[in-house]
PDB file of C-alpha atoms in Angstrom:
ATOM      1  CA  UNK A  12     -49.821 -12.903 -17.821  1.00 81.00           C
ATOM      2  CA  UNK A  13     -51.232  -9.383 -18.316  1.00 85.00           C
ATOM      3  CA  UNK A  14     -49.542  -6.722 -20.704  1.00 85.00           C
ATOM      4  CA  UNK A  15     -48.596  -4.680 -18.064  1.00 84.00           C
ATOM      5  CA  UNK A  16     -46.735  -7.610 -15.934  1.00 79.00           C
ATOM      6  CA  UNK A  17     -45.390  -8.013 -19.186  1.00 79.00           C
ATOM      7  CA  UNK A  18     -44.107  -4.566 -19.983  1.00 80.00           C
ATOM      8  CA  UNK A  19     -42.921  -4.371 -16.535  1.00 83.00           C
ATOM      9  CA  UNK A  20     -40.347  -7.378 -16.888  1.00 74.00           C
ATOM     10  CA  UNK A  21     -39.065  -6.764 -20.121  1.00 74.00           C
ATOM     11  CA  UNK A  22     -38.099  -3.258 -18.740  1.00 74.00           C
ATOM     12  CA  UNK A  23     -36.595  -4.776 -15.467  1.00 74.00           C
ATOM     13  CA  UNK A  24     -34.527  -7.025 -17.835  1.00 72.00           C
ATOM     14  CA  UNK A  25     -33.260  -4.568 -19.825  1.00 75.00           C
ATOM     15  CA  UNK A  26     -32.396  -2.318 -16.931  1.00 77.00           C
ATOM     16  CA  UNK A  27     -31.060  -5.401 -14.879  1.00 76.00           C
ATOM     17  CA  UNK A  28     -29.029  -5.905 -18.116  1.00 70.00           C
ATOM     18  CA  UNK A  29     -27.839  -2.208 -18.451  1.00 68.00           C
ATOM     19  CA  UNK A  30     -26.399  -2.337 -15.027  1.00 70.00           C
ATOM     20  CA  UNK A  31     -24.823  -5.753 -15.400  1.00 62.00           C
ATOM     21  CA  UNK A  32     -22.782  -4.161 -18.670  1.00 62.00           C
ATOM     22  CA  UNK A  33     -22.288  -1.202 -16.972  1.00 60.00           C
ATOM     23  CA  UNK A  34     -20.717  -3.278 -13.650  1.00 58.00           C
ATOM     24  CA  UNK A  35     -18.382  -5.495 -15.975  1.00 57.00           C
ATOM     25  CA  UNK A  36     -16.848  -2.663 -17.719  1.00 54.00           C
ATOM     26  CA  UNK A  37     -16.102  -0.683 -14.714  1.00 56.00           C
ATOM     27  CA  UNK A  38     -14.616  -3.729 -13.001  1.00 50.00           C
ATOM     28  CA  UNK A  39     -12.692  -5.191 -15.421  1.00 48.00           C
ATOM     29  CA  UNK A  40     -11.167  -1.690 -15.894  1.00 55.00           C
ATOM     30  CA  UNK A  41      -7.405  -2.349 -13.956  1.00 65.00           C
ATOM     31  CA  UNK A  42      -5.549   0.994 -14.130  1.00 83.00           C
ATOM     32  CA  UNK A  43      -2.096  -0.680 -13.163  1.00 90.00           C
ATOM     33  CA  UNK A  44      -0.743  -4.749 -12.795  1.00 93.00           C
ATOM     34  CA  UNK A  45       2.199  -5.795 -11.011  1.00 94.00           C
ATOM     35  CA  UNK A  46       4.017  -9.168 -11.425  1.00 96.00           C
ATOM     36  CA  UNK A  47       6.753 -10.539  -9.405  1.00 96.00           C
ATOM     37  CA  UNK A  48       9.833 -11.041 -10.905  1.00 97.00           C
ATOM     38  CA  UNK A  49      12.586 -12.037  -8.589  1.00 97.00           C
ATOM     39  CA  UNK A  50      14.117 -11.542  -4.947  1.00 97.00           C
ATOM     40  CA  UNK A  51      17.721 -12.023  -3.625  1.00 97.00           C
ATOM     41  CA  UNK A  52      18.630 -12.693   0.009  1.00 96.00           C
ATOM     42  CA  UNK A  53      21.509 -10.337   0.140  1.00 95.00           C
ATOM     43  CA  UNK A  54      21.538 -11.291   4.461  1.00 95.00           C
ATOM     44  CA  UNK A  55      19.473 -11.595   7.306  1.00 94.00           C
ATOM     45  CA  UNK A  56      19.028  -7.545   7.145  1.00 95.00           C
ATOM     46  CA  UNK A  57      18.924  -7.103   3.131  1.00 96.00           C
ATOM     47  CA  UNK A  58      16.858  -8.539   0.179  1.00 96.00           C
ATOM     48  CA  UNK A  59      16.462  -7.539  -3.169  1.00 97.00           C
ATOM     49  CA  UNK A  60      13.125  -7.886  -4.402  1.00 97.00           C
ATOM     50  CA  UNK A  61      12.203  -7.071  -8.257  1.00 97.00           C
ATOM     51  CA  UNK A  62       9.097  -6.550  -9.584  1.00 97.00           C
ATOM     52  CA  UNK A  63       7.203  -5.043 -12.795  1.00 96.00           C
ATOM     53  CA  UNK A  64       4.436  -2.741 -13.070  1.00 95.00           C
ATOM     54  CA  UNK A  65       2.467  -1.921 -15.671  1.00 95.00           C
ATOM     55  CA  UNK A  66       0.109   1.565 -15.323  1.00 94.00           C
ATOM     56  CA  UNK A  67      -1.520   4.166 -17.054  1.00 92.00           C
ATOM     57  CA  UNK A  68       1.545   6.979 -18.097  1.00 91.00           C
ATOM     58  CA  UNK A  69      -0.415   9.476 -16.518  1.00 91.00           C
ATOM     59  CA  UNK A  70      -1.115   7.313 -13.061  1.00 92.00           C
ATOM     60  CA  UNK A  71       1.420   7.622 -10.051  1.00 93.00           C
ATOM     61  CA  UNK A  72       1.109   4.150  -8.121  1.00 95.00           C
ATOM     62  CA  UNK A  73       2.170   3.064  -5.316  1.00 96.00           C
ATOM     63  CA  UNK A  74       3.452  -0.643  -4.167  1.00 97.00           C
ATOM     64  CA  UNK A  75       4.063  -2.315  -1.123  1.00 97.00           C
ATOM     65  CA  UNK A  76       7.631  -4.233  -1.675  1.00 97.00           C
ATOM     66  CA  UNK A  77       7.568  -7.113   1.207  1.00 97.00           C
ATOM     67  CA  UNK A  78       9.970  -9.752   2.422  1.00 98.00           C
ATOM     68  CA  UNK A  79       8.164 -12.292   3.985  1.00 98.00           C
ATOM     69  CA  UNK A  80       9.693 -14.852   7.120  1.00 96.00           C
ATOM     70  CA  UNK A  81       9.945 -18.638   6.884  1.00 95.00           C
ATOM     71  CA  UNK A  82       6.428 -18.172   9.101  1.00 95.00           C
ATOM     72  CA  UNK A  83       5.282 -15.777   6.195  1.00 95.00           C
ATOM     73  CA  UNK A  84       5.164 -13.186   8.840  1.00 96.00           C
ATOM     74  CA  UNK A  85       6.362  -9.809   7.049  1.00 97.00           C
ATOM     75  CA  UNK A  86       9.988  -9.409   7.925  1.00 97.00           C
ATOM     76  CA  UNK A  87      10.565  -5.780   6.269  1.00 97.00           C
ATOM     77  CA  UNK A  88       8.482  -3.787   3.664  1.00 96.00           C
ATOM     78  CA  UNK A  89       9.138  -0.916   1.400  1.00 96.00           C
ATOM     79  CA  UNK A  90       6.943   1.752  -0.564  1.00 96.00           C
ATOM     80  CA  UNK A  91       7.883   1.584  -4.178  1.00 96.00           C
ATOM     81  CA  UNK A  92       6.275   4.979  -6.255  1.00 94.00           C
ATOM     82  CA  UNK A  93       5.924   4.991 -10.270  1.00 92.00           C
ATOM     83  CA  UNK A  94       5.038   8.166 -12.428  1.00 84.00           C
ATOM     84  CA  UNK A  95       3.545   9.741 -13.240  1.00 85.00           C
ATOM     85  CA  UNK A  96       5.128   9.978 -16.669  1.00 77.00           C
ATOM     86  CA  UNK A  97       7.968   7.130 -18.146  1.00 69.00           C
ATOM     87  CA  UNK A  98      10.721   6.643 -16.367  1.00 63.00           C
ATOM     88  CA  UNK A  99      14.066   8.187 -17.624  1.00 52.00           C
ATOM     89  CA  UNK A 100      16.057   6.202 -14.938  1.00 49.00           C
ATOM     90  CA  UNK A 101      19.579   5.783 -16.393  1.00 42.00           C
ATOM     91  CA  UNK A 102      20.514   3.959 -13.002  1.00 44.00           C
ATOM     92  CA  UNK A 103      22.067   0.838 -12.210  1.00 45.00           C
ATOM     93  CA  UNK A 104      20.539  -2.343 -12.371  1.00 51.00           C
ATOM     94  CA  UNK A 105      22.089  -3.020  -8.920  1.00 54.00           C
ATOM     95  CA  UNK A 106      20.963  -0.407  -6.836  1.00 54.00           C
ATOM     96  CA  UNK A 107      23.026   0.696  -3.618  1.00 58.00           C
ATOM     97  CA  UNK A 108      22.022  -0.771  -0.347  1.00 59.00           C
ATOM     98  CA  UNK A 109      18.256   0.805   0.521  1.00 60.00           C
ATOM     99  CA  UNK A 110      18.020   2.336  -2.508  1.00 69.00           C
ATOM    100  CA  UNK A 111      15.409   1.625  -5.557  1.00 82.00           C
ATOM    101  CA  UNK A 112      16.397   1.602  -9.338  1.00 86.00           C
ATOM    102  CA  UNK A 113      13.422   1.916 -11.627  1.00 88.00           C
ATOM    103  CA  UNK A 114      14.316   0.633 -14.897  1.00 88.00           C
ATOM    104  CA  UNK A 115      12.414   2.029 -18.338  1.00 83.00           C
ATOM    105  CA  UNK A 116      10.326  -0.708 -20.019  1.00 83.00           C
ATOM    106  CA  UNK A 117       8.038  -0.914 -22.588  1.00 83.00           C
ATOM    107  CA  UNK A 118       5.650   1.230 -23.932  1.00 86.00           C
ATOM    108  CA  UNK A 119       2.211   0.395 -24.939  1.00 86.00           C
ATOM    109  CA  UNK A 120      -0.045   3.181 -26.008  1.00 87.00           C
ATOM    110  CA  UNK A 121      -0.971   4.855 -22.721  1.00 87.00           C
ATOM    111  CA  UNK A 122       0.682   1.819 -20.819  1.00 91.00           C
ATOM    112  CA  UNK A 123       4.022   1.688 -19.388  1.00 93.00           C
ATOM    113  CA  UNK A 124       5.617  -1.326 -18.321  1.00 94.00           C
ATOM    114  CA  UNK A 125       8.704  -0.397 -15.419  1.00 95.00           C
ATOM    115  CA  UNK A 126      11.018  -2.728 -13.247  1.00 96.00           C
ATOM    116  CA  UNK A 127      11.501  -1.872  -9.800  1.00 96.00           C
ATOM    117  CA  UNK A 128      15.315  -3.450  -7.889  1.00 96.00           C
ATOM    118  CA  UNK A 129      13.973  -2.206  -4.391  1.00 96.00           C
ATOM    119  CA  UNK A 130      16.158  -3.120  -1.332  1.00 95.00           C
ATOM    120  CA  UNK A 131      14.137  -3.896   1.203  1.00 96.00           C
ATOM    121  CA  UNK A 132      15.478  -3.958   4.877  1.00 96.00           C
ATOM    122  CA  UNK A 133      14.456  -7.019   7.060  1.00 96.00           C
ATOM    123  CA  UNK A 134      14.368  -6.883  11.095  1.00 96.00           C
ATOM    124  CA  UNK A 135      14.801 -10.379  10.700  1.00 93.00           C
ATOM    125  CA  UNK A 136      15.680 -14.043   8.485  1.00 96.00           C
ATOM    126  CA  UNK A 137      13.354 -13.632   5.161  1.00 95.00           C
ATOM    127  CA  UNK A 138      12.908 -16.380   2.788  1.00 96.00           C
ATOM    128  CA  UNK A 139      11.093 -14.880   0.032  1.00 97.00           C
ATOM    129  CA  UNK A 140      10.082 -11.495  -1.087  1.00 97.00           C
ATOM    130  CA  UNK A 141       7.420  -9.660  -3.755  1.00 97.00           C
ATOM    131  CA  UNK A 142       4.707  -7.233  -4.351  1.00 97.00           C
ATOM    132  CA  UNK A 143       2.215  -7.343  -1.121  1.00 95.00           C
ATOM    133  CA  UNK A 144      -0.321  -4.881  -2.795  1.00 95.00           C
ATOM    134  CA  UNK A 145      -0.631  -1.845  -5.050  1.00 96.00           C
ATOM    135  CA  UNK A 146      -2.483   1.321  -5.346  1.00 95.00           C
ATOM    136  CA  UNK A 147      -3.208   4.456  -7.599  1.00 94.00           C
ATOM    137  CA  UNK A 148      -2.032   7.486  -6.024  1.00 92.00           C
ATOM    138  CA  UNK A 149      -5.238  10.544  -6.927  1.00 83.00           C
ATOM    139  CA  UNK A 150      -3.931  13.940  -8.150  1.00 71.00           C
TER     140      UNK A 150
END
C-alpha cells in the first residue's frame, strides 16, 4: 500500500469517526419524554387519561392525549401543552369534565417532570387510553 493510500484512509477514518460522534450526540439528545401513567373509562363519551412528561424548563411541548377503540382505532384525542416554565398548577387532581389539570413534579436541573389528568372526549366505546406522540413547540 502506498503512503498516500495510506494517508488517505487514516484521514477518512478519522473523519468517518468525527461524524459518527458527532451523529450519536445529536441523536441521543431527547429534549422531552413522556410515560404513560394511567387512564379511566369515565363512559362511552369520557376517559381520563394521565400521563408524565419530562422537558427542558425552557421547552413548551406539545402531546397528543388518545383513547384508543377495542379495534385500536382512535376513539377521541386531545392536545395536552407544557411550559414553558414549571407549572404552578394548584388545581385538582380530578379535573372537571374536558378539562386538563397539570400537576407540579419534580425538578431536575433544567428538567421538569409534570403530570397531565386530561379528559379526553370519545365519539365512541374506548378501552384504553395514553400518550400517541409528542413534540417541542419552537419560539
Amino acid at each position: 500500500m502506498s503512503r498516500r493510500l495510506k494517508s488517505t484512509l487514516v484521514v477518512a477514518g478519522l473523519l468517518l469517526a468525527v461524524l459518527a460522534t458527532l451523529w450519536m450526540t445529536i441523536a441521543g439528545t431527547e429534549r422531552f419524554t413522556s410515560k404513560d401513567v394511567a387512564f379511566d373509562i369515565q363512559s362511552p363519551q369520557l376517559v381520563t387519561v394521565t400521563f408524565d412528561v419530562t422537558r427542558n424548563v425552557e421547552d413548551t411541548v406539545e402531546c397528543a392525549a388518545q383513547v384508543l377503540s377495542e379495534g385500536k382505532a382512535v376513539a377521541g384525542w386531545k392536545l395536552v401543552t407544557f411550559g414553558p416554565g414549571e407549572s404552578s398548577s394548584s388545581s385538582t387532581t380530578t379535573p372537571q369534565p374536558g378539562a386538563d389539570a397539570i400537576v407540579p413534579g419534580a425538578r431536575n436541573g433544567d428538567q421538569v417532570t409534570e403530570r397531565a389528568i386530561s379528559q379526553v372526549r370519545t365519539n365512541y366505546q374506548g378501552v384504553s387510553g395514553g400518550v400517541s406522540r409528542c413534540w417541542v413547540l419552537e419560539k
